[in-house]
Short mmCIF file of C-alpha atoms and ligand atoms in Angstrom, two decimals:
data_model
loop_
_atom_site.label_atom_id
_atom_site.label_comp_id
_atom_site.label_asym_id
_atom_site.label_seq_id
_atom_site.Cartn_x
_atom_site.Cartn_y
_atom_site.Cartn_z
CA MET A 122 58.33 -21.53 -88.99
CA SER A 123 56.43 -24.67 -87.79
CA LYS A 124 56.23 -25.16 -84.03
CA GLY A 125 55.34 -28.83 -84.03
CA TYR A 126 51.67 -29.43 -83.69
CA PHE A 127 50.59 -32.28 -81.33
CA VAL A 128 46.87 -31.72 -80.58
CA THR A 129 45.01 -34.95 -81.23
CA HIS A 130 41.51 -34.02 -80.21
CA LEU A 131 39.41 -32.57 -77.34
CA VAL A 132 37.33 -34.42 -74.67
CA CYS A 133 34.49 -33.37 -72.55
CA GLY A 134 35.87 -33.03 -69.06
CA LEU A 135 32.74 -34.79 -67.65
CA THR A 136 31.79 -37.58 -70.03
CA GLY A 137 35.04 -38.16 -71.93
CA LYS A 138 33.21 -37.82 -75.29
CA GLU A 139 35.85 -36.85 -78.07
CA TYR A 140 35.61 -33.85 -80.23
CA PRO A 141 37.87 -33.01 -83.31
CA ALA A 142 40.68 -30.46 -83.15
CA ARG A 143 40.98 -27.47 -85.65
CA GLN A 144 37.30 -26.55 -85.13
CA ILE A 145 35.36 -23.96 -83.19
CA HIS A 146 34.09 -25.41 -79.94
CA GLU A 147 32.05 -24.02 -77.05
CA LEU A 148 31.03 -26.35 -74.14
CA SER A 149 30.52 -29.99 -74.72
CA GLU A 150 27.03 -31.66 -75.42
CA ALA A 151 26.90 -32.29 -71.75
CA GLY A 152 27.30 -28.56 -71.15
CA ARG A 153 30.70 -28.97 -69.63
CA PRO A 154 34.27 -27.66 -70.44
CA LEU A 155 36.38 -29.37 -73.14
CA LEU A 156 39.98 -30.29 -72.54
CA VAL A 157 42.70 -30.30 -75.07
CA LYS A 158 44.54 -33.65 -75.57
CA TYR A 159 48.13 -34.10 -77.06
CA ASP A 160 50.13 -36.86 -78.54
CA LEU A 161 52.44 -37.03 -75.50
CA GLU A 162 54.50 -39.88 -76.86
CA ALA A 163 55.35 -37.69 -79.97
CA ILE A 164 56.16 -34.70 -77.78
CA LYS A 165 58.53 -36.73 -75.73
CA LYS A 166 60.50 -37.56 -78.85
CA ALA A 167 60.27 -34.09 -80.35
CA VAL A 168 61.46 -31.94 -77.42
CA LYS A 169 63.95 -32.20 -74.56
CA LYS A 170 64.22 -30.22 -71.39
CA GLU A 171 67.50 -28.83 -72.64
CA ASP A 172 65.78 -27.28 -75.62
CA MET A 173 64.13 -24.88 -73.14
CA ILE A 174 67.55 -23.19 -72.54
CA GLY A 175 67.57 -21.08 -75.89
CA ARG A 176 63.89 -20.24 -75.79
CA ALA A 177 62.42 -16.84 -74.86
CA PRO A 178 61.45 -16.42 -71.20
CA ASP A 179 57.78 -16.22 -71.84
CA MET A 180 54.65 -18.29 -71.62
CA TRP A 181 55.02 -19.73 -75.17
CA ARG A 182 58.27 -21.55 -74.20
CA LEU A 183 56.96 -25.10 -74.18
CA ARG A 184 54.96 -24.62 -77.32
CA GLU A 185 54.83 -28.34 -78.07
CA LEU A 186 52.39 -28.58 -75.19
CA LEU A 187 50.35 -25.62 -76.43
CA PRO A 188 47.18 -25.82 -78.67
CA TYR A 189 47.90 -23.31 -81.51
CA GLU A 190 49.12 -24.51 -84.92
CA ASP A 191 50.69 -21.50 -86.66
CA PRO A 192 52.95 -19.11 -84.67
CA ALA A 193 51.73 -16.31 -86.98
CA ASN A 194 48.35 -16.47 -85.18
CA VAL A 195 49.66 -15.74 -81.77
CA ILE A 196 48.65 -12.43 -80.36
CA SER A 197 51.06 -11.15 -77.65
CA LEU A 198 51.76 -8.27 -75.37
CA GLY A 199 55.01 -9.75 -73.92
CA GLU A 200 53.75 -12.52 -71.40
CA THR A 201 56.92 -12.66 -69.36
CA MET A 202 57.76 -15.55 -67.05
CA THR A 203 56.97 -14.38 -63.54
CA PRO A 204 59.26 -14.52 -60.53
CA LEU A 205 59.14 -16.83 -57.49
CA LEU A 206 59.70 -14.69 -54.46
CA ASP A 207 60.82 -16.40 -51.38
CA CYS A 208 59.45 -14.86 -48.09
CA PRO A 209 61.82 -15.96 -45.37
CA ARG A 210 60.89 -13.30 -42.68
CA LEU A 211 57.24 -13.82 -43.24
CA SER A 212 57.57 -17.59 -42.99
CA GLU A 213 59.35 -17.15 -39.74
CA GLN A 214 56.84 -14.72 -38.44
CA TYR A 215 54.01 -17.18 -39.20
CA GLY A 216 55.98 -20.01 -37.51
CA ALA A 217 57.25 -21.87 -40.55
CA SER A 218 60.59 -22.82 -41.88
CA PRO A 219 62.22 -19.79 -43.57
CA GLU A 220 61.93 -21.43 -47.11
CA ALA A 221 58.23 -22.29 -46.67
CA ILE A 222 56.46 -19.39 -48.29
CA ILE A 223 57.08 -18.74 -52.04
CA VAL A 224 54.98 -16.16 -53.87
CA LYS A 225 54.61 -16.50 -57.59
CA ASP A 226 54.07 -12.92 -58.59
CA GLU A 227 51.71 -12.90 -61.61
CA GLY A 228 51.12 -9.13 -61.29
CA ARG A 229 53.91 -8.56 -63.66
CA LEU A 230 51.93 -9.91 -66.71
CA PRO A 231 50.29 -7.61 -69.30
CA THR A 232 47.17 -5.98 -67.96
CA GLY A 233 48.46 -6.71 -64.40
CA SER A 234 47.02 -10.12 -63.81
CA PHE A 235 47.39 -13.81 -64.66
CA LYS A 236 44.19 -13.41 -66.81
CA ALA A 237 46.71 -12.35 -69.53
CA ARG A 238 47.87 -15.99 -69.86
CA GLY A 239 44.35 -17.43 -70.37
CA LEU A 240 43.19 -14.63 -72.65
CA ALA A 241 46.46 -14.53 -74.75
CA MET A 242 45.91 -18.13 -75.50
CA ALA A 243 42.18 -18.05 -76.05
CA VAL A 244 42.23 -14.88 -78.16
CA SER A 245 45.12 -16.39 -80.24
CA MET A 246 43.19 -19.46 -80.84
CA ALA A 247 40.00 -17.51 -81.71
CA ASN A 248 42.33 -15.72 -84.25
CA GLU A 249 43.50 -19.00 -85.62
CA LEU A 250 39.83 -20.28 -85.94
CA GLY A 251 38.61 -17.04 -87.60
CA ILE A 252 36.48 -15.64 -84.69
CA LYS A 253 36.17 -11.75 -84.91
CA ARG A 254 33.69 -10.65 -82.26
CA ILE A 255 33.87 -11.79 -78.68
CA ALA A 256 31.81 -11.10 -75.53
CA MET A 257 32.50 -11.87 -71.92
CA PRO A 258 31.20 -11.53 -68.46
CA THR A 259 33.87 -10.60 -65.97
CA ASN A 260 34.66 -9.35 -62.37
CA GLY A 261 37.30 -7.07 -63.92
CA ASN A 262 40.68 -8.56 -64.74
CA ALA A 263 39.50 -11.01 -67.47
CA GLY A 264 37.60 -8.26 -69.26
CA ALA A 265 40.75 -6.08 -69.24
CA ALA A 266 42.84 -8.86 -70.70
CA LEU A 267 40.21 -9.80 -73.29
CA SER A 268 40.09 -6.12 -74.41
CA ALA A 269 43.82 -5.68 -74.71
CA TYR A 270 44.30 -8.92 -76.65
CA CYS A 271 41.29 -8.43 -78.92
CA THR A 272 42.42 -4.97 -79.86
CA ARG A 273 46.03 -6.21 -80.32
CA GLY A 274 44.61 -8.79 -82.70
CA GLY A 275 42.21 -6.46 -84.54
CA MET A 276 39.12 -8.15 -83.07
CA GLU A 277 36.05 -6.54 -81.54
CA SER A 278 35.13 -7.18 -77.78
CA PHE A 279 32.22 -6.52 -75.43
CA VAL A 280 32.61 -6.76 -71.74
CA PHE A 281 29.91 -7.01 -69.04
CA CYS A 282 30.69 -6.67 -65.39
CA PRO A 283 28.79 -6.30 -62.08
CA ASP A 284 28.32 -2.62 -61.27
CA ASP A 285 30.58 -2.70 -58.30
CA THR A 286 33.57 -4.04 -60.14
CA PRO A 287 36.66 -2.03 -59.17
CA GLU A 288 36.58 1.20 -61.33
CA MET A 289 40.14 0.70 -62.37
CA ASN A 290 39.22 -2.46 -64.20
CA ILE A 291 36.25 -0.86 -66.03
CA ARG A 292 38.40 2.06 -67.16
CA GLU A 293 41.40 0.03 -68.21
CA THR A 294 39.00 -2.24 -70.20
CA ALA A 295 37.53 0.82 -72.08
CA LEU A 296 40.98 2.34 -72.66
CA GLN A 297 42.21 -0.91 -74.27
CA GLY A 298 39.48 -0.75 -76.77
CA SER A 299 36.53 -2.81 -75.68
CA ASP A 300 32.90 -1.70 -75.31
CA VAL A 301 32.25 -2.27 -71.52
CA TYR A 302 29.00 -2.24 -69.56
CA ARG A 303 28.08 -2.21 -65.92
CA VAL A 304 25.28 -4.56 -64.90
CA ASN A 305 23.14 -4.43 -61.75
CA GLY A 306 23.90 -8.16 -61.08
CA LEU A 307 26.66 -10.71 -60.34
CA ILE A 308 29.01 -12.28 -62.89
CA ASN A 309 26.67 -15.28 -63.53
CA GLU A 310 23.85 -12.76 -64.43
CA CYS A 311 26.31 -10.97 -66.71
CA GLY A 312 27.00 -14.34 -68.16
CA LYS A 313 23.37 -14.76 -69.01
CA ILE A 314 23.31 -11.39 -71.04
CA VAL A 315 26.21 -12.70 -73.05
CA PHE A 316 24.64 -16.06 -73.69
CA ASP A 317 21.18 -14.71 -74.44
CA GLY A 318 22.75 -12.21 -77.00
CA LYS A 319 24.80 -14.70 -78.92
CA GLU A 320 22.42 -14.77 -82.08
CA ALA A 321 21.20 -11.18 -81.90
CA ALA A 322 24.61 -9.50 -81.33
CA ASN A 323 26.45 -12.13 -83.24
CA TRP A 324 29.32 -12.47 -80.74
CA PHE A 325 31.30 -15.45 -79.53
CA ASP A 326 30.85 -16.38 -75.78
CA PHE A 327 34.10 -16.19 -73.91
CA SER A 328 32.67 -16.92 -70.41
CA THR A 329 35.12 -18.80 -68.21
CA LEU A 330 35.81 -22.41 -69.48
CA LYS A 331 33.10 -22.08 -72.22
CA GLU A 332 35.81 -22.16 -74.83
CA PRO A 333 38.58 -24.74 -74.47
CA TYR A 334 41.76 -22.68 -74.61
CA ARG A 335 41.90 -20.42 -71.48
CA ILE A 336 42.73 -23.57 -69.49
CA GLU A 337 45.66 -24.11 -71.89
CA GLY A 338 46.92 -20.55 -71.39
CA LYS A 339 46.62 -20.83 -67.53
CA LYS A 340 48.30 -24.28 -67.84
CA THR A 341 51.58 -22.30 -68.50
CA MET A 342 51.68 -21.42 -64.80
CA GLY A 343 52.18 -25.13 -64.02
CA LEU A 344 54.72 -25.61 -66.80
CA GLU A 345 56.58 -22.53 -65.76
CA LEU A 346 56.53 -23.29 -62.01
CA ALA A 347 57.95 -26.76 -62.57
CA GLU A 348 60.73 -25.48 -64.73
CA GLN A 349 61.62 -22.70 -62.26
CA MET A 350 61.78 -25.33 -59.42
CA GLY A 351 64.26 -27.40 -61.56
CA TRP A 352 61.61 -29.61 -63.02
CA ASP A 353 60.05 -30.43 -59.59
CA VAL A 354 56.95 -29.35 -57.91
CA PRO A 355 56.30 -27.64 -54.52
CA ASP A 356 54.67 -29.70 -51.73
CA VAL A 357 51.46 -27.60 -51.89
CA ILE A 358 49.96 -24.79 -54.01
CA PHE A 359 47.40 -22.27 -52.62
CA TYR A 360 45.27 -20.98 -55.48
CA PRO A 361 42.57 -18.30 -55.26
CA THR A 362 39.68 -19.91 -56.84
CA GLY A 363 37.01 -18.34 -58.85
CA GLY A 364 36.14 -20.11 -62.05
CA GLY A 365 38.92 -22.37 -61.31
CA THR A 366 40.79 -22.10 -64.63
CA GLY A 367 44.18 -21.82 -63.15
CA LEU A 368 43.87 -24.77 -60.70
CA ILE A 369 42.53 -27.02 -63.44
CA GLY A 370 45.16 -25.93 -65.90
CA MET A 371 47.98 -26.28 -63.49
CA TRP A 372 46.80 -29.79 -62.55
CA LYS A 373 46.63 -30.72 -66.17
CA ALA A 374 50.27 -29.19 -66.59
CA PHE A 375 51.68 -31.53 -64.08
CA GLN A 376 50.05 -34.54 -65.32
CA GLU A 377 51.33 -33.85 -68.83
CA LEU A 378 54.82 -33.11 -67.64
CA ARG A 379 54.73 -36.25 -65.58
CA ASP A 380 53.56 -38.21 -68.68
CA ILE A 381 56.38 -36.89 -70.88
CA GLY A 382 58.82 -37.72 -68.12
CA TRP A 383 59.97 -34.14 -67.31
CA ILE A 384 58.82 -34.37 -63.65
CA GLY A 385 58.66 -37.40 -61.32
CA ASP A 386 55.48 -38.86 -59.70
CA LYS A 387 55.38 -36.37 -56.81
CA MET A 388 52.35 -34.01 -57.35
CA PRO A 389 51.68 -30.90 -55.30
CA ARG A 390 48.66 -30.78 -53.01
CA MET A 391 46.32 -28.40 -54.60
CA VAL A 392 44.53 -26.08 -52.25
CA ALA A 393 41.39 -24.11 -53.58
CA VAL A 394 41.18 -20.77 -51.59
CA GLN A 395 37.90 -18.87 -51.37
CA ALA A 396 36.44 -16.10 -49.25
CA ASP A 397 33.91 -16.80 -46.48
CA GLY A 398 31.34 -14.64 -48.39
CA CYS A 399 31.59 -16.75 -51.61
CA ALA A 400 32.82 -20.28 -51.00
CA PRO A 401 30.74 -22.70 -53.12
CA ILE A 402 33.77 -24.99 -53.77
CA VAL A 403 34.69 -25.20 -50.10
CA LYS A 404 31.13 -26.19 -49.29
CA ALA A 405 31.03 -28.84 -51.92
CA PHE A 406 34.49 -30.05 -50.84
CA ASP A 407 33.32 -30.35 -47.24
CA GLU A 408 30.16 -32.11 -48.15
CA GLY A 409 31.84 -34.55 -50.56
CA THR A 410 29.76 -33.67 -53.63
CA GLN A 411 30.89 -33.76 -57.22
CA HIS A 412 29.32 -30.47 -58.15
CA ALA A 413 28.95 -27.24 -56.23
CA GLU A 414 25.60 -25.38 -55.71
CA LEU A 415 25.09 -21.71 -56.62
CA TRP A 416 26.27 -19.53 -53.69
CA GLN A 417 23.58 -17.07 -52.64
CA ASP A 418 24.37 -13.33 -51.98
CA ALA A 419 27.95 -13.75 -52.84
CA SER A 420 30.24 -10.94 -51.45
CA THR A 421 33.94 -10.36 -50.85
CA HIS A 422 36.34 -7.49 -51.57
CA ALA A 423 38.58 -9.87 -53.43
CA ALA A 424 36.55 -9.45 -56.63
CA GLY A 425 38.37 -11.97 -58.70
CA ILE A 426 37.07 -14.80 -56.47
CA ARG A 427 33.52 -13.66 -56.15
CA VAL A 428 32.20 -16.40 -58.47
CA PRO A 429 29.02 -17.95 -57.12
CA VAL A 430 28.90 -20.84 -59.57
CA ALA A 431 31.55 -22.51 -61.82
CA VAL A 432 30.88 -24.63 -64.81
CA GLY A 433 34.15 -26.41 -64.11
CA ASP A 434 33.27 -27.11 -60.52
CA PHE A 435 33.73 -30.93 -60.73
CA LEU A 436 37.23 -30.45 -62.40
CA ILE A 437 38.31 -28.24 -59.51
CA LEU A 438 37.10 -30.63 -57.00
CA GLU A 439 38.56 -33.58 -58.72
CA ALA A 440 42.05 -31.87 -58.87
CA VAL A 441 41.82 -30.89 -55.20
CA ARG A 442 40.83 -34.41 -54.05
CA ASP A 443 43.09 -36.41 -56.40
CA SER A 444 46.10 -34.31 -55.21
CA GLY A 445 45.28 -34.79 -51.49
CA GLY A 446 44.71 -31.11 -51.11
CA PHE A 447 41.81 -29.20 -49.58
CA ALA A 448 39.57 -26.29 -50.06
CA MET A 449 39.59 -23.46 -47.51
CA ALA A 450 37.68 -20.20 -47.11
CA VAL A 451 39.04 -17.19 -45.22
CA SER A 452 37.40 -13.95 -43.86
CA GLU A 453 37.67 -10.45 -45.20
CA GLU A 454 39.67 -9.47 -42.09
CA GLN A 455 41.99 -12.29 -42.52
CA ILE A 456 42.53 -11.20 -46.21
CA LYS A 457 43.25 -7.64 -45.25
CA GLN A 458 45.61 -8.64 -42.45
CA ALA A 459 47.65 -11.03 -44.74
CA ARG A 460 47.91 -8.29 -47.31
CA LEU A 461 49.40 -5.91 -44.68
CA ASP A 462 51.66 -8.61 -43.31
CA CYS A 463 53.18 -9.37 -46.72
CA GLY A 464 53.61 -5.87 -47.69
CA GLN A 465 55.09 -4.73 -44.35
CA VAL A 466 57.35 -7.74 -43.62
CA GLU A 467 58.53 -8.54 -47.13
CA GLY A 468 57.85 -5.52 -49.34
CA VAL A 469 55.66 -7.76 -51.52
CA HIS A 470 52.42 -6.10 -52.53
CA LEU A 471 49.70 -8.88 -52.89
CA CYS A 472 46.32 -8.19 -54.38
CA PRO A 473 43.40 -9.10 -52.21
CA GLU A 474 42.95 -12.48 -53.93
CA GLY A 475 46.66 -13.24 -53.59
CA ALA A 476 46.40 -12.21 -49.93
CA ALA A 477 43.49 -14.69 -49.48
CA THR A 478 46.12 -17.45 -50.36
CA LEU A 479 48.41 -16.12 -47.67
CA ALA A 480 45.57 -16.03 -45.20
CA ALA A 481 44.70 -19.64 -46.01
CA TYR A 482 48.28 -20.62 -45.75
CA LYS A 483 48.34 -19.31 -42.17
CA LYS A 484 45.08 -20.94 -41.30
CA ALA A 485 46.24 -24.26 -42.69
CA LEU A 486 49.58 -24.11 -40.90
CA ASP A 487 47.93 -23.14 -37.54
CA SER A 488 45.45 -25.99 -37.80
CA GLY A 489 48.09 -28.59 -38.79
CA MET A 490 46.76 -29.24 -42.37
CA ILE A 491 50.21 -28.45 -43.80
CA LYS A 492 53.78 -28.85 -42.10
CA LYS A 493 55.92 -26.00 -41.36
CA THR A 494 58.60 -27.46 -43.60
CA ASP A 495 56.30 -27.78 -46.65
CA ARG A 496 57.32 -25.66 -49.56
CA ALA A 497 54.09 -23.74 -50.34
CA VAL A 498 53.58 -21.68 -53.52
CA LEU A 499 51.06 -18.98 -53.16
CA PHE A 500 49.59 -17.39 -56.36
CA ASN A 501 49.48 -13.55 -56.31
CA CYS A 502 47.25 -13.39 -59.31
CA GLY A 503 47.38 -9.65 -59.93
CA SER A 504 49.06 -6.40 -59.14
CA GLY A 505 48.07 -4.92 -55.80
CA LEU A 506 47.99 -1.59 -57.50
CA LYS A 507 44.78 -2.23 -59.25
CA TYR A 508 42.89 -2.19 -55.97
CA PRO A 509 41.82 0.29 -53.34
CA LEU A 510 44.42 0.51 -50.65
CA PRO A 511 43.95 1.38 -46.92
CA GLU A 512 44.34 5.07 -45.98
CA ALA A 513 48.02 5.84 -44.81
CA GLY A 514 50.63 8.53 -44.43
CA GLY A 515 51.39 11.04 -41.76
CA THR A 516 51.46 14.86 -42.32
CA ILE A 517 54.11 17.45 -41.61
CA ASP A 518 53.61 21.18 -41.35
CA LYS A 519 56.65 22.85 -42.78
CA THR A 520 56.05 26.12 -41.01
CA GLN A 521 56.48 24.52 -37.54
CA PRO A 522 59.53 23.19 -35.81
CA ILE A 523 59.80 19.42 -36.56
CA ASP A 524 59.97 16.99 -33.59
CA TYR A 525 62.54 14.56 -34.83
CA SER A 526 62.07 12.33 -31.87
CA GLN A 527 58.84 11.20 -33.58
CA PHE A 528 60.92 9.11 -36.08
CA LYS A 529 61.49 6.19 -33.77
C1 PLP B 204 40.18 -14.38 -62.16
C2 PLP B 204 40.94 -14.14 -60.94
C3 PLP B 204 41.00 -15.14 -60.03
C4 PLP B 204 40.38 -16.55 -60.13
O1 PLP B 204 41.09 -17.19 -61.11
P1 PLP B 204 40.41 -18.58 -61.62
O2 PLP B 204 41.55 -19.27 -62.34
O3 PLP B 204 39.35 -18.10 -62.63
O4 PLP B 204 39.73 -19.33 -60.57
C5 PLP B 204 41.74 -14.83 -58.84
N1 PLP B 204 42.27 -13.55 -58.55
C6 PLP B 204 42.23 -12.66 -59.57
C7 PLP B 204 42.90 -11.37 -59.31
C8 PLP B 204 41.46 -12.87 -60.73
O5 PLP B 204 41.48 -11.90 -61.61
#
């Protein structure tokens, strides 16, 4: 069954130079990410909002705005739509209106993080284009998703991560079929190993944004969010920013939805959230530069946002600036406190990167950068269960009389 194929071409995100569709691409000649372009006029005629009603509740719903040609090439593990959780008690505790904080809980996706969206799409496109062997540097979740989707599609994968990547990520990646290696360096140094090995090891480089389709997969967060809000957008989006795929993708989604007339002109303010110990985008935003410098000695327990340099830095900064948003860093303590607050007040378990968005929300509210009535969507990018948790739990000696007055 045909899905309707509306890709016209790809463009370099920096120079605008055009590249043909239906071919294998890496970065542009300028060494920058390629963006997929669609015939939006044709899409407007081919599909209506109402058509969504009968479609499966997954990331492939608005397929006309997705880059694959033949549905038979899609590799899927069940990429369900993820819920929007309102947090009225937490909102009030932080001094905002009850409907202010909304968590989009991406931890429900296959492999327990929103990396599934990007990798489901990119691996499906690799499948469509005949790529069989893929390698990737990762801080954990991307490698786990790559591994799962490659195995699911009968493809080989090789994953390189910093040696202090959460052990859970390394083991799940191996369990799902990939060859996984710990490297005594950061993600950009793992990236160099992948890049240098392209010829000798004959693999395709799946580093963040080095192939064009992960953005299109992450774009579905924006398509889905707009649909869930009744074809509208929130006032502000807090996004934990590493390579920035999701922020760039969502911004693209909102522009495309506006251009096909499914949402109005209102756009959300995009906020890039980073950690004090690794904040290259925040620094570039504050200094007003187009690109971000490599961040030295990057460190944060929120591993997913420990990305010292991003090839799509200018696209992140452009989206943040064009949307009237901002970039903000938070401390390790603020991240831990936000994770506790959300768990203990709302029963919603954020991963550290998700908690960073809540910490930034609080900081932005306290400093007047957002209003207490603003509806803010925070991205909880992965399942909190994939990360170490603070020690907890009391003990009871069954052989002694129990003092029930302790259960206050
Ligand atoms: C990858 C990742 C991020 C960063 O996402 P980008 O879109 O690459 O910026 C944040 N949090 C978690 C848990 C991640 O796995």
